[in-house]
Short mmCIF file of C-alpha atoms in Angstrom, two decimals:
data_model
loop_
_atom_site.label_atom_id
_atom_site.label_comp_id
_atom_site.label_asym_id
_atom_site.label_seq_id
_atom_site.Cartn_x
_atom_site.Cartn_y
_atom_site.Cartn_z
CA MET A 29 2.30 -24.20 27.66
CA THR A 30 2.31 -22.58 24.26
CA THR A 31 -0.48 -24.01 22.14
CA THR A 32 -0.41 -24.70 18.43
CA LEU A 33 -2.64 -21.72 17.79
CA GLU A 34 -0.37 -19.37 19.73
CA VAL A 35 2.64 -20.50 17.73
CA ARG A 36 0.86 -19.90 14.46
CA THR A 37 -0.37 -16.45 15.40
CA GLY A 38 3.15 -15.08 15.60
CA GLY A 39 4.94 -12.66 13.38
CA ALA A 40 6.13 -15.34 10.96
CA LEU A 41 2.60 -16.16 9.83
CA LEU A 42 1.71 -12.48 9.43
CA ALA A 43 4.94 -11.79 7.54
CA THR A 44 4.24 -14.69 5.19
CA VAL A 45 0.72 -13.68 4.19
CA LEU A 46 1.52 -9.96 4.01
CA GLY A 47 4.57 -10.79 1.88
CA GLY A 48 2.28 -12.47 -0.63
CA GLN A 49 -0.10 -9.51 -0.49
CA PHE A 50 2.79 -7.11 -1.06
CA MET A 51 3.92 -9.02 -4.16
CA ALA A 52 0.40 -9.05 -5.63
CA VAL A 53 -0.14 -5.30 -5.18
CA LEU A 54 3.42 -4.54 -6.27
CA ASP A 55 2.84 -6.13 -9.66
CA VAL A 56 -0.10 -3.83 -10.35
CA SER A 57 2.10 -0.74 -10.43
CA ILE A 58 5.63 -2.00 -11.04
CA VAL A 59 4.94 -2.42 -14.75
CA ASN A 60 3.89 1.21 -15.28
CA VAL A 61 7.43 2.60 -15.26
CA ALA A 62 8.70 -0.28 -17.42
CA VAL A 63 6.23 0.34 -20.28
CA PRO A 64 8.63 2.42 -22.45
CA SER A 65 11.31 -0.26 -22.16
CA ILE A 66 8.81 -3.03 -23.01
CA ARG A 67 7.61 -1.11 -26.07
CA ALA A 68 11.16 -0.67 -27.35
CA ASP A 69 12.23 -4.26 -26.70
CA LEU A 70 9.15 -6.14 -27.94
CA ALA A 71 7.88 -3.59 -30.50
CA ALA A 72 4.52 -3.65 -28.72
CA SER A 73 1.54 -1.65 -29.97
CA GLY A 74 -0.49 0.68 -27.79
CA ALA A 75 -3.28 -1.86 -27.34
CA GLY A 76 -0.72 -4.55 -26.55
CA LEU A 77 0.85 -2.40 -23.85
CA GLN A 78 -2.59 -1.71 -22.41
CA LEU A 79 -3.22 -5.45 -22.11
CA VAL A 80 0.22 -6.02 -20.58
CA VAL A 81 -0.62 -3.49 -17.88
CA ALA A 82 -4.31 -4.29 -17.46
CA GLY A 83 -4.41 -8.03 -18.23
CA TYR A 84 -3.28 -8.73 -14.69
CA ALA A 85 -6.09 -6.63 -13.22
CA ILE A 86 -8.71 -8.13 -15.55
CA ALA A 87 -7.93 -11.73 -14.61
CA TYR A 88 -7.69 -10.78 -10.94
CA ALA A 89 -11.05 -8.99 -10.92
CA VAL A 90 -12.85 -11.79 -12.79
CA LEU A 91 -11.62 -14.63 -10.55
CA LEU A 92 -11.35 -12.93 -7.15
CA VAL A 93 -14.65 -14.16 -5.70
CA THR A 94 -14.02 -17.67 -7.01
CA GLY A 95 -10.61 -17.68 -5.34
CA ALA A 96 -12.18 -16.71 -2.03
CA ARG A 97 -14.70 -19.55 -2.26
CA LEU A 98 -11.96 -22.08 -3.13
CA GLY A 99 -10.09 -21.02 -0.01
CA ASP A 100 -13.18 -21.53 2.11
CA ARG A 101 -13.76 -24.95 0.59
CA HIS A 102 -10.24 -26.40 0.52
CA GLY A 103 -8.51 -24.44 3.28
CA HIS A 104 -7.11 -20.91 3.29
CA GLY A 105 -3.55 -22.02 3.98
CA ARG A 106 -3.57 -24.51 1.11
CA ALA A 107 -5.17 -22.03 -1.28
CA PHE A 108 -2.62 -19.35 -0.36
CA GLN A 109 0.26 -21.74 -1.04
CA ALA A 110 -1.23 -22.83 -4.37
CA GLY A 111 -1.81 -19.25 -5.46
CA LEU A 112 1.67 -18.19 -4.36
CA ALA A 113 3.27 -21.06 -6.30
CA GLY A 114 1.31 -20.15 -9.42
CA PHE A 115 2.19 -16.48 -9.02
CA THR A 116 5.90 -17.28 -8.73
CA VAL A 117 5.86 -19.48 -11.83
CA ALA A 118 3.89 -16.88 -13.80
CA SER A 119 6.38 -14.17 -12.78
CA LEU A 120 9.24 -16.30 -14.09
CA LEU A 121 7.41 -16.80 -17.39
CA CYS A 122 6.72 -13.05 -17.66
CA GLY A 123 10.41 -12.30 -17.20
CA LEU A 124 11.33 -14.76 -19.96
CA ALA A 125 8.54 -13.80 -22.41
CA PRO A 126 9.89 -13.46 -25.99
CA SER A 127 6.91 -11.57 -27.47
CA THR A 128 4.04 -9.28 -26.57
CA GLY A 129 1.44 -12.03 -26.92
CA THR A 130 3.35 -14.34 -24.62
CA LEU A 131 3.76 -11.58 -22.05
CA ILE A 132 0.02 -10.82 -22.13
CA ALA A 133 -0.83 -14.50 -21.61
CA CYS A 134 1.60 -14.76 -18.69
CA ARG A 135 0.16 -11.61 -17.13
CA LEU A 136 -3.32 -13.15 -17.29
CA LEU A 137 -1.95 -16.26 -15.57
CA GLN A 138 -0.30 -14.06 -12.96
CA GLY A 139 -3.60 -12.29 -12.24
CA ALA A 140 -5.44 -15.61 -11.93
CA ALA A 141 -2.88 -16.85 -9.39
CA ALA A 142 -3.17 -13.60 -7.44
CA ALA A 143 -6.97 -14.03 -7.36
CA LEU A 144 -6.45 -17.36 -5.58
CA MET A 145 -3.78 -16.06 -3.19
CA VAL A 146 -4.97 -12.61 -2.11
CA PRO A 147 -8.42 -13.44 -0.63
CA GLN A 148 -6.78 -15.89 1.75
CA VAL A 149 -4.63 -13.17 3.31
CA PHE A 150 -7.55 -11.33 4.84
CA SER A 151 -9.30 -14.56 5.84
CA ILE A 152 -6.22 -15.88 7.62
CA ILE A 153 -5.82 -12.60 9.51
CA GLN A 154 -9.49 -12.55 10.49
CA ARG A 155 -9.52 -16.16 11.67
CA THR A 156 -6.16 -16.18 13.43
CA PHE A 157 -5.93 -12.89 15.32
CA THR A 158 -8.35 -11.52 17.88
CA GLY A 159 -8.69 -8.32 19.87
CA PRO A 160 -5.78 -5.86 19.79
CA ALA A 161 -3.66 -8.35 17.83
CA ARG A 162 -6.22 -8.31 15.01
CA THR A 163 -6.29 -4.51 15.05
CA ARG A 164 -2.53 -4.36 14.71
CA ALA A 165 -2.55 -6.97 11.95
CA LEU A 166 -5.20 -5.01 10.02
CA GLY A 167 -3.07 -1.89 10.41
CA PHE A 168 -0.13 -3.68 8.80
CA TYR A 169 -2.50 -5.01 6.14
CA GLY A 170 -3.63 -1.50 5.21
CA ALA A 171 -0.05 -0.23 5.16
CA VAL A 172 0.96 -3.02 2.80
CA LEU A 173 -1.92 -2.29 0.42
CA ALA A 174 -0.93 1.32 -0.17
CA GLY A 175 2.81 0.99 0.46
CA ALA A 176 3.21 -1.73 -2.15
CA ALA A 177 1.63 0.44 -4.83
CA VAL A 178 4.14 3.22 -4.18
CA ALA A 179 7.03 0.78 -3.79
CA GLY A 180 6.11 -0.71 -7.16
CA GLN A 181 6.59 2.65 -8.86
CA ALA A 182 9.88 3.38 -7.10
CA PHE A 183 11.35 -0.13 -7.24
CA GLY A 184 10.22 -0.66 -10.81
CA GLY A 185 11.93 2.57 -11.80
CA PHE A 186 15.12 1.50 -10.07
CA LEU A 187 15.22 -1.94 -11.71
CA THR A 188 14.40 -0.57 -15.16
CA GLY A 189 16.93 2.24 -14.94
CA ALA A 190 19.66 -0.05 -13.59
CA ASP A 191 19.39 -2.36 -16.67
CA LEU A 192 20.94 -5.25 -14.73
CA LEU A 193 23.13 -7.36 -17.04
CA GLY A 194 21.41 -5.78 -20.01
CA THR A 195 18.05 -7.34 -19.12
CA GLY A 196 16.11 -4.06 -19.28
CA TRP A 197 12.53 -4.47 -18.03
CA ARG A 198 12.68 -8.18 -17.22
CA PRO A 199 13.87 -7.85 -13.58
CA VAL A 200 10.56 -6.18 -12.65
CA PHE A 201 9.03 -9.66 -12.99
CA LEU A 202 12.00 -11.87 -12.11
CA VAL A 203 12.38 -10.20 -8.71
CA ASN A 204 9.25 -12.06 -7.60
CA VAL A 205 10.86 -15.47 -8.08
CA PRO A 206 13.30 -15.56 -5.11
CA VAL A 207 10.80 -13.74 -2.90
CA GLY A 208 8.08 -16.21 -3.83
CA LEU A 209 10.30 -19.21 -3.13
CA ALA A 210 11.22 -17.83 0.29
CA LEU A 211 7.55 -17.24 1.14
CA LEU A 212 6.65 -20.76 0.02
CA LEU A 213 9.18 -22.18 2.49
CA LEU A 214 7.84 -19.97 5.28
CA GLY A 215 4.27 -20.88 4.43
CA ARG A 216 5.03 -24.58 4.48
CA ARG A 217 6.13 -24.18 8.08
CA HIS A 218 3.79 -21.56 9.51
CA LEU A 219 0.53 -21.52 7.53
CA PRO A 220 -2.37 -23.55 8.93
CA ARG A 221 -3.37 -26.72 7.13
CA ASP A 222 -6.97 -25.91 7.71
CA ARG A 223 -10.23 -26.95 6.17
CA SER A 224 -13.53 -25.26 6.83
CA PRO A 225 -15.80 -27.37 9.08
CA ASP A 226 -18.79 -26.31 6.96
CA PRO A 227 -17.48 -25.68 3.40
CA ARG A 228 -19.84 -23.92 1.01
CA ARG A 229 -20.43 -25.08 -2.51
CA LEU A 230 -18.94 -23.24 -5.47
CA ASP A 231 -22.20 -22.15 -7.16
CA PRO A 232 -20.95 -22.58 -10.77
CA LEU A 233 -23.79 -20.53 -12.28
CA GLY A 234 -23.04 -17.63 -9.94
CA VAL A 235 -19.32 -17.82 -10.71
CA LEU A 236 -19.96 -17.81 -14.47
CA THR A 237 -22.43 -14.92 -14.28
CA LEU A 238 -20.23 -12.77 -12.05
CA ALA A 239 -17.07 -13.47 -14.07
CA SER A 240 -18.85 -12.50 -17.29
CA ALA A 241 -20.26 -9.34 -15.73
CA VAL A 242 -16.89 -8.20 -14.37
CA PHE A 243 -15.09 -9.02 -17.63
CA THR A 244 -17.54 -7.08 -19.80
CA LEU A 245 -17.24 -4.13 -17.40
CA VAL A 246 -13.47 -3.99 -16.97
CA LEU A 247 -12.41 -4.67 -20.58
CA PRO A 248 -14.02 -1.58 -22.18
CA LEU A 249 -12.90 0.62 -19.28
CA VAL A 250 -9.32 -0.48 -19.88
CA LEU A 251 -9.24 -0.38 -23.68
CA GLY A 252 -11.97 2.15 -24.46
CA HIS A 253 -9.91 5.33 -24.21
CA GLU A 254 -7.01 3.90 -26.23
CA SER A 255 -9.42 2.69 -28.95
CA GLY A 256 -11.49 5.88 -29.12
CA TRP A 257 -14.56 4.30 -27.48
CA PRO A 258 -15.88 2.29 -30.47
CA TRP A 259 -19.36 0.74 -30.55
CA TRP A 260 -18.29 -2.54 -28.93
CA THR A 261 -17.22 -0.77 -25.72
CA TRP A 262 -20.72 0.63 -25.17
CA THR A 263 -22.28 -2.73 -26.07
CA SER A 264 -20.03 -4.42 -23.55
CA LEU A 265 -20.97 -1.95 -20.80
CA ALA A 266 -24.68 -2.51 -21.49
CA ALA A 267 -24.14 -6.28 -21.40
CA SER A 268 -22.32 -5.88 -18.10
CA ALA A 269 -25.31 -4.13 -16.53
CA ALA A 270 -27.62 -6.92 -17.71
CA LEU A 271 -25.27 -9.59 -16.41
CA PHE A 272 -25.02 -7.94 -12.99
CA ALA A 273 -28.82 -7.91 -12.83
CA GLY A 274 -28.83 -11.59 -13.77
CA PHE A 275 -26.22 -12.30 -11.10
CA THR A 276 -28.48 -10.70 -8.49
CA MET A 277 -31.36 -12.97 -9.51
CA VAL A 278 -29.11 -16.05 -9.48
CA GLN A 279 -27.88 -15.23 -5.97
CA ARG A 280 -31.39 -14.85 -4.62
CA ARG A 281 -32.27 -18.37 -5.77
CA SER A 282 -28.95 -20.04 -4.96
CA ALA A 283 -28.60 -22.37 -1.98
CA ALA A 284 -24.94 -21.32 -1.60
CA PRO A 285 -24.68 -17.71 -2.82
CA LEU A 286 -21.26 -16.21 -3.51
CA ILE A 287 -22.22 -12.97 -1.75
CA SER A 288 -24.53 -13.38 1.23
CA ALA A 289 -27.34 -10.88 1.66
CA LEU A 290 -26.86 -11.27 5.43
CA VAL A 291 -23.33 -9.90 5.10
CA LEU A 292 -24.44 -7.01 2.89
CA ARG A 293 -27.01 -6.01 5.51
CA SER A 294 -24.34 -5.69 8.21
CA PRO A 295 -24.47 -2.14 9.64
CA GLY A 296 -21.78 0.08 8.14
CA LEU A 297 -20.47 -2.46 5.64
CA VAL A 298 -21.85 -0.97 2.42
CA PRO A 299 -20.97 2.71 3.08
CA ALA A 300 -17.53 1.81 4.42
CA SER A 301 -16.86 -0.42 1.40
CA ALA A 302 -17.98 2.35 -0.96
CA ALA A 303 -15.63 4.77 0.79
CA ILE A 304 -12.74 2.27 0.51
CA LEU A 305 -13.47 1.86 -3.21
CA ALA A 306 -13.44 5.63 -3.74
CA VAL A 307 -10.21 6.04 -1.76
CA MET A 308 -8.35 3.30 -3.63
CA ALA A 309 -9.69 4.36 -7.05
CA SER A 310 -8.49 7.94 -6.54
CA TYR A 311 -5.19 6.67 -5.15
CA ALA A 312 -4.55 4.42 -8.16
CA GLY A 313 -5.43 7.24 -10.55
CA PHE A 314 -3.10 9.58 -8.70
CA LEU A 315 -0.19 7.16 -9.00
CA PHE A 316 -0.78 6.56 -12.71
CA THR A 317 -1.20 10.19 -13.75
CA LEU A 318 1.70 11.39 -11.60
CA GLY A 319 3.97 8.79 -13.18
CA LEU A 320 3.00 9.97 -16.65
CA HIS A 321 3.51 13.60 -15.70
CA THR A 322 6.93 13.18 -14.11
CA GLN A 323 8.34 11.01 -16.91
CA GLY A 324 6.52 12.50 -19.88
CA ASP A 325 6.24 16.20 -19.05
CA LEU A 326 9.10 16.77 -16.61
CA GLY A 327 11.55 14.30 -18.19
CA TYR A 328 12.38 12.47 -14.97
CA SER A 329 14.10 9.10 -15.12
CA PRO A 330 12.06 6.08 -13.96
CA PHE A 331 13.99 5.95 -10.71
CA LYS A 332 13.53 9.66 -9.97
CA ALA A 333 9.85 9.43 -10.86
CA GLY A 334 9.49 6.66 -8.31
CA LEU A 335 11.24 8.65 -5.60
CA VAL A 336 8.68 11.43 -5.99
CA LEU A 337 6.14 9.11 -4.35
CA VAL A 338 8.23 8.34 -1.27
CA PRO A 339 6.86 11.19 0.94
CA ALA A 340 3.28 10.01 0.42
CA ALA A 341 4.25 6.39 1.15
CA ALA A 342 6.12 7.37 4.31
CA GLY A 343 3.18 9.44 5.57
CA PHE A 344 0.76 6.60 4.89
CA ALA A 345 2.94 4.08 6.73
CA VAL A 346 3.29 6.33 9.80
CA SER A 347 -0.41 7.13 10.18
CA SER A 348 -1.72 3.65 9.37
CA LEU A 349 0.48 2.14 12.08
CA THR A 350 -0.10 4.78 14.77
CA TRP A 351 -3.76 5.83 14.51
CA ARG A 352 -4.73 3.22 17.13
CA ARG A 353 -2.91 5.27 19.78
CA LEU A 354 -5.67 7.86 19.61
CA PRO A 355 -8.48 7.57 22.19
CA PRO A 356 -11.06 4.97 21.06
CA PRO A 357 -13.88 7.54 20.65
CA TRP A 358 -11.77 9.27 17.99
CA HIS A 359 -11.31 6.18 15.80
CA ARG A 360 -14.54 6.72 13.86
CA ARG A 361 -14.52 10.50 14.04
CA ILE A 362 -11.13 10.73 12.41
CA ILE A 363 -12.35 9.13 9.15
CA PRO A 364 -14.36 12.06 7.69
CA VAL A 365 -11.77 14.58 8.86
CA ALA A 366 -8.95 12.62 7.24
CA LEU A 367 -10.91 12.21 3.98
CA LEU A 368 -11.47 15.97 3.89
CA VAL A 369 -7.72 16.52 4.31
CA VAL A 370 -7.08 14.04 1.48
CA THR A 371 -9.34 16.08 -0.82
CA VAL A 372 -7.60 19.33 0.08
CA SER A 373 -4.20 17.69 -0.45
CA TYR A 374 -5.19 16.61 -3.96
CA ALA A 375 -6.05 20.23 -4.75
CA LEU A 376 -2.77 21.51 -3.28
CA MET A 377 -0.68 19.00 -5.25
CA ALA A 378 -2.53 19.90 -8.46
CA TRP A 379 -1.82 23.57 -7.80
CA THR A 380 1.90 23.00 -7.19
CA ILE A 381 2.44 21.14 -10.50
CA ARG A 382 0.32 23.47 -12.66
CA ALA A 383 1.73 24.61 -16.00
CA GLY A 384 4.60 22.11 -15.87
CA HIS A 385 6.27 23.58 -12.78
CA PRO A 386 8.97 21.34 -11.26
CA LEU A 387 8.15 19.51 -8.06
CA GLY A 388 9.48 21.58 -5.18
CA PRO A 389 9.09 21.83 -1.40
CA ALA A 390 5.42 22.82 -1.68
CA TYR A 391 4.57 19.61 -3.50
CA LEU A 392 6.61 17.46 -1.11
CA THR A 393 4.82 19.01 1.87
CA ALA A 394 1.38 18.51 0.33
CA SER A 395 2.32 14.94 -0.62
CA THR A 396 3.39 14.11 2.93
CA ILE A 397 0.16 15.52 4.37
CA TYR A 398 -1.76 13.54 1.77
CA GLY A 399 -0.10 10.29 2.82
CA LEU A 400 -0.73 10.94 6.51
CA ALA A 401 -4.41 11.67 5.93
CA LEU A 402 -4.85 8.71 3.57
CA GLY A 403 -3.47 6.27 6.13
CA ALA A 404 -5.57 7.79 8.92
CA SER A 405 -8.74 7.21 6.88
CA PHE A 406 -8.10 3.93 5.09
CA SER A 407 -7.06 1.72 8.01
CA PRO A 408 -10.00 2.69 10.30
CA LEU A 409 -12.39 2.19 7.38
CA ILE A 410 -11.44 -1.49 7.23
CA GLY A 411 -12.35 -1.92 10.87
CA VAL A 412 -15.68 -0.12 10.39
CA ALA A 413 -16.54 -2.31 7.40
CA LEU A 414 -16.02 -5.51 9.41
CA ALA A 415 -17.25 -4.43 12.82
CA HIS A 416 -20.74 -5.94 12.49
CA VAL A 417 -20.20 -8.81 10.05
CA PRO A 418 -21.98 -11.90 11.47
CA ARG A 419 -19.68 -14.32 13.24
CA ARG A 420 -20.76 -17.13 10.89
CA TRP A 421 -18.71 -15.33 8.25
CA ARG A 422 -15.86 -14.65 10.70
CA PRO A 423 -15.21 -18.03 12.40
CA THR A 424 -13.14 -18.05 15.52
CA PRO A 425 -9.66 -19.58 15.42
CA ALA A 426 -10.86 -22.61 17.42
CA ALA A 427 -13.21 -23.50 14.58
CA TRP A 428 -10.42 -24.05 12.11
CA SER A 429 -7.19 -24.75 14.01
CA PRO A 430 -6.27 -28.34 14.95
CA PRO A 431 -6.53 -29.29 18.62
CA SER A 432 -3.48 -29.38 20.82
CA PRO A 433 -1.93 -32.85 21.15
CA SER A 434 -2.09 -32.54 24.93
CA SER A 435 -5.81 -31.71 25.04
CA PRO A 436 -8.23 -34.50 26.06
CA PRO A 437 -10.56 -36.00 23.47
CA SER A 438 -13.98 -34.46 23.10
CA TRP A 439 -15.64 -37.52 24.66
CA ALA A 440 -13.56 -37.46 27.85
CA TRP A 441 -15.39 -36.90 31.11
CA PRO A 442 -14.60 -33.75 33.08
CA PRO A 443 -12.57 -34.19 36.26
CA SER A 444 -15.59 -33.50 38.44
CA ALA A 445 -17.36 -36.56 36.99
CA ARG A 446 -14.49 -39.01 37.47
CA SER A 447 -14.62 -41.60 40.24
CA THR A 448 -11.93 -41.98 42.84
CA CYS A 449 -12.62 -45.68 43.47
CA PRO A 450 -9.43 -47.73 43.70
CA SER A 451 -11.10 -50.47 41.70
CA SER A 452 -12.00 -48.20 38.79
CA ARG A 453 -9.71 -48.61 35.78
CA PRO A 454 -9.30 -46.51 32.63
CA ARG A 455 -11.73 -47.55 30.00
CA ARG A 456 -12.05 -47.02 26.29
CA ARG A 457 -14.46 -44.51 24.86
CA PRO A 458 -17.83 -45.26 26.51
CA ARG A 459 -20.70 -46.18 24.25
CA SER A 460 -23.28 -44.57 26.48
CA PRO A 461 -23.20 -41.60 28.86
CA THR A 462 -22.51 -43.80 31.89
CA PRO A 463 -19.72 -42.82 34.31
CA PRO A 464 -16.80 -45.25 34.34
CA CYS A 465 -17.51 -46.13 37.99
CA ALA A 466 -20.41 -48.51 38.67
CA PRO A 467 -23.43 -46.75 40.17
CA ARG A 468 -23.82 -49.24 43.03
CA ALA A 469 -20.23 -48.81 44.17
CA CYS A 470 -19.94 -45.04 43.96
CA SER A 471 -21.36 -41.97 42.26
CA PRO A 472 -19.49 -39.06 40.67
CA PRO A 473 -19.28 -35.92 42.85
CA PRO A 474 -20.98 -33.84 43.92
CA PRO A 475 -21.64 -35.17 46.52
CA PRO A 476 -18.26 -36.81 47.24
CA PRO A 477 -18.23 -40.45 46.18
CA PRO A 478 -18.68 -42.92 49.04
CA CYS A 479 -15.93 -45.12 47.63
CA SER A 480 -13.05 -42.70 48.00
CA SER A 481 -11.30 -45.24 50.27
CA PRO A 482 -11.54 -49.01 50.83
CA ALA A 483 -13.06 -48.47 54.27
CA ALA A 484 -15.95 -46.60 52.77
CA GLN A 485 -17.14 -49.54 50.64
CA PRO A 486 -20.75 -50.44 51.55
CA GLU A 487 -21.36 -53.86 53.03
CA ARG A 488 -23.24 -56.32 50.90
CA PRO A 489 -26.36 -57.88 52.43
CA PRO A 490 -26.09 -61.59 53.31
CA ARG A 491 -27.37 -64.01 50.74
CA PRO A 492 -30.60 -65.69 51.63
CA ALA A 493 -30.31 -69.31 52.56
#
């Protein structure tokens, strides 16, 4: 019989959570190609455009850890639905924004909703899938992370260039509304209504310290170059270092730390996480600078500039979904080799576009190789990072999924301890660990009970006169 857990671990659940992940990553890059249209329509300044692009990332970075803790406390399925609903509403407000200030505020709201939704995706995958199914799900997860960034550039260019009904840049946000509504309906049906059996507290002081540290770090990095690196940017960076040190002290004394030292000491977690950070940072920088080069220097349209990234996206998708077919001993060995190929590919692509040369077959070939190598390194890195995380931080599905309606209650006696006496009747939940059959009449097997038939009933001694 198919259990409740088996139903929920199907493709519909994975499609729902990865759809939300795709939307969140898509909105990081989809705005890049719409910036010229936003500037012309809203008369936005350079700093305003920077906040339109980066406000989403700032709110997301500041509230990400808090969103993960809320999911652990109130249920990952519920938190995902709440974040998805907020993200959909914020996308609608972004598409209808009448001014730059309103658009910035809506982008901050959109990032906050994504910070509640995105952490639940990985948690649901980790707690629902096991064995080869989890490996496949993580492969799709990695493909979505990188594929959505490229799709954002290409799809954003298409929507902006199409100028649907004279709306200009607004469809890059409004496209999230029907997709979000569809995912909400799917989530209502397939996502688990779970609640952690041992929820951790929020640690308000840790949340405040970490949010302040991340904010003072990200804000000058986003606005510093545009502003010419004034004095406040350096002051903010120094304050960020002090706040991170304070966060470390707070976590050491906290009864419910946001980041467990036990997790950080897991073998391979820190180096693998550092490698993932370097890979994604270089990848994001590559997408941003290539978009500026193709539209600014080469004069490509937004749609054509987005198509330039298709070979890399295709290569990433192919390798991230097929690397598991290699022999298991190669899964770790392929990571450094693939990262070396990624580095060489960066150099080849830089050489092919030197001095404003148009993008030809040499660039397309190097871009395809780059995507293949990036997928072959990124997806295995996720598995290495999580291979030795303690199971307390990776609960099994049985710890959070509801029991099957057909399963017996936890207090029920096993079949081997049930009596076969004809006189024994079903009883309510026993108050003490006493078998339902009286000890003098029969005993639970083994050995076989003496009262398995009426003839086997022991004779009572005669009453004394």
